[in-house]
């Protein structure tokens, strides 16, 4: 399946918050939807889930306009909430039924996911009696009910401890390997980098970049090196190198100074210069930006 | 339709499964059963009451009570009539007053003629009835003497006073006297049903917003089955609860009906006709559903459960206005106010059954009110779905109902576009 988000525009009152959002999601590849607070992630997802109606644009699945009600969709909203005073299993089965399962199927699915998250003993307890962490797991469990074809998760990692985050990552990986269509938004770049094949970066309602994560990293790391010299501050190194190679662009980084050769300075020239200076190399290598670097660089450019 | 059934079943299970609902229902059932069985229960505890009353009266007029009589004949008469003992008799008023001051007596009566006496108290308690009781006995004796002088007996007088012409009453329509009690009882049942379950419906929906469960719900199914299912479940759970209470009351009444005053029995069952029951059921149930939709819509406009009370105040005001209007109908069931308020759906819920119980409502009015009621229910069901959908997107913003309706309808038009 291929989901195409095409030129979505959305205004609240006079303020347009989505300015033609477009990107594509492939099944079997996890899509990380990234952006700062207020960038438009949740609004886009809510338009996709038909919570809001977009003013312009549309959603297409395999080229056809998407009718979200015709597919099994697992959805985890940013604003977590279930019935606090109802029992865990009953309400999970209820949500399962509302999404198309029979009572027996919904109960089986609810039982499976509650057991999967190690919460079997709480099946007949009211949700409000569970700890915050366990409530979060029940929330996540509801999004996995009925083996969804499409999984849409808005900030799924918020509130999860590292152990549960690992369980959740493994589960998402399982859905991806089964060929499901998975989109999730997050601030936590480490998790996204681990799970995602593709990313879409949104900022102030505009898409800054979208595509294959590895390819984006390669493109953004092209002609860039990373260097740290023993006993020399990065600022002094940058000053010395730009005097020697005026075309060189430098950028500070916590792991070492980034050098953009602009394809006009070769690695041999730089290494020869280091040798002439008698410097001892602490770190030298091709620069591959982390997702965090990409996010800060791209979102920062627009800020 | 499938989702409507799922929502209805789930909400009904949740509602009737609450321990508080089950316990409250059980308590109310017991109270209804006991309350309607009171005539039989009280009869079981009373025995030979008729003989006790004179003895009690005489004893009251003997204990701590002194008498001064005008002459010997009077002393002999009242000693027999009242069962007086030696300690009750005083020679003079002064002796009696002295005994009162010494607290030997609490009251004394000084006869100054055949039927005249003075009552003397040390302290007079509000509940002291001795003066009235003696007055009645003296009056009774005086009347017997006067009748005897005319050659009549007490039975002759009773026959003269008890005469009444033979009247045959034929009521072609409804007899207000007979129907007022039943109509009032049924009106109170509807009143309680709407207020209790209306608030329950509002609270259920507000709690969904409060707990943020609403977004999951509206992404799992459409607003129509959600709102219709919730209203139907709240409505049915209310009807089930109240039916159990009414059945308990009916059971208690049937168990004790022979012990009820015939007039009250007539007022309760004499007016039950098929047309009245059908009118009552139609307007009560459709009106109840109408109010549940109103409460549901208003519950969707707030984000916190604690705001439900203020949001639903307007609908409570309208409903109570209907209740007050139905009270006026008792006096003039065919008057213009009664006709007008029985046609308006918001007040027809109370007024039309009341009118139907107390007078014959013209068929055109019944038909018009019925059609208006059904149309209004459909309109407000549609509107409550729109407002529920609007409410799912609006958290925390303070607003008023008119703005909500405008925005909800506007959102609907945009969605269609």
PDB file of C-alpha atoms in Angstrom, chain B residues 283 341-353 369 373:
ATOM      1  CA  UNK B 283     -45.798  11.817  25.105  1.00  0.00           C
ATOM      2  CA  UNK B 341     -48.474  24.193  26.175  1.00  0.00           C
ATOM      3  CA  UNK B 342     -49.747  20.752  25.206  1.00  0.00           C
ATOM      4  CA  UNK B 343     -48.822  21.435  21.571  1.00  0.00           C
ATOM      5  CA  UNK B 344     -45.290  22.716  22.280  1.00  0.00           C
ATOM      6  CA  UNK B 345     -43.078  19.596  22.454  1.00  0.00           C
ATOM      7  CA  UNK B 346     -40.930  20.847  25.363  1.00  0.00           C
ATOM      8  CA  UNK B 347     -43.992  21.246  27.594  1.00  0.00           C
ATOM      9  CA  UNK B 348     -46.238  18.639  25.930  1.00  0.00           C
ATOM     10  CA  UNK B 349     -44.328  15.897  27.735  1.00  0.00           C
ATOM     11  CA  UNK B 350     -45.991  16.992  30.988  1.00  0.00           C
ATOM     12  CA  UNK B 351     -49.079  18.875  29.865  1.00  0.00           C
ATOM     13  CA  UNK B 352     -50.609  16.533  27.280  1.00  0.00           C
ATOM     14  CA  UNK B 353     -50.789  13.462  29.566  1.00  0.00           C
ATOM     15  CA  UNK B 369     -48.886  17.566  19.234  1.00  0.00           C
ATOM     16  CA  UNK B 373     -43.151  16.008  19.041  1.00  0.00           C
TER      17      UNK B 373
END
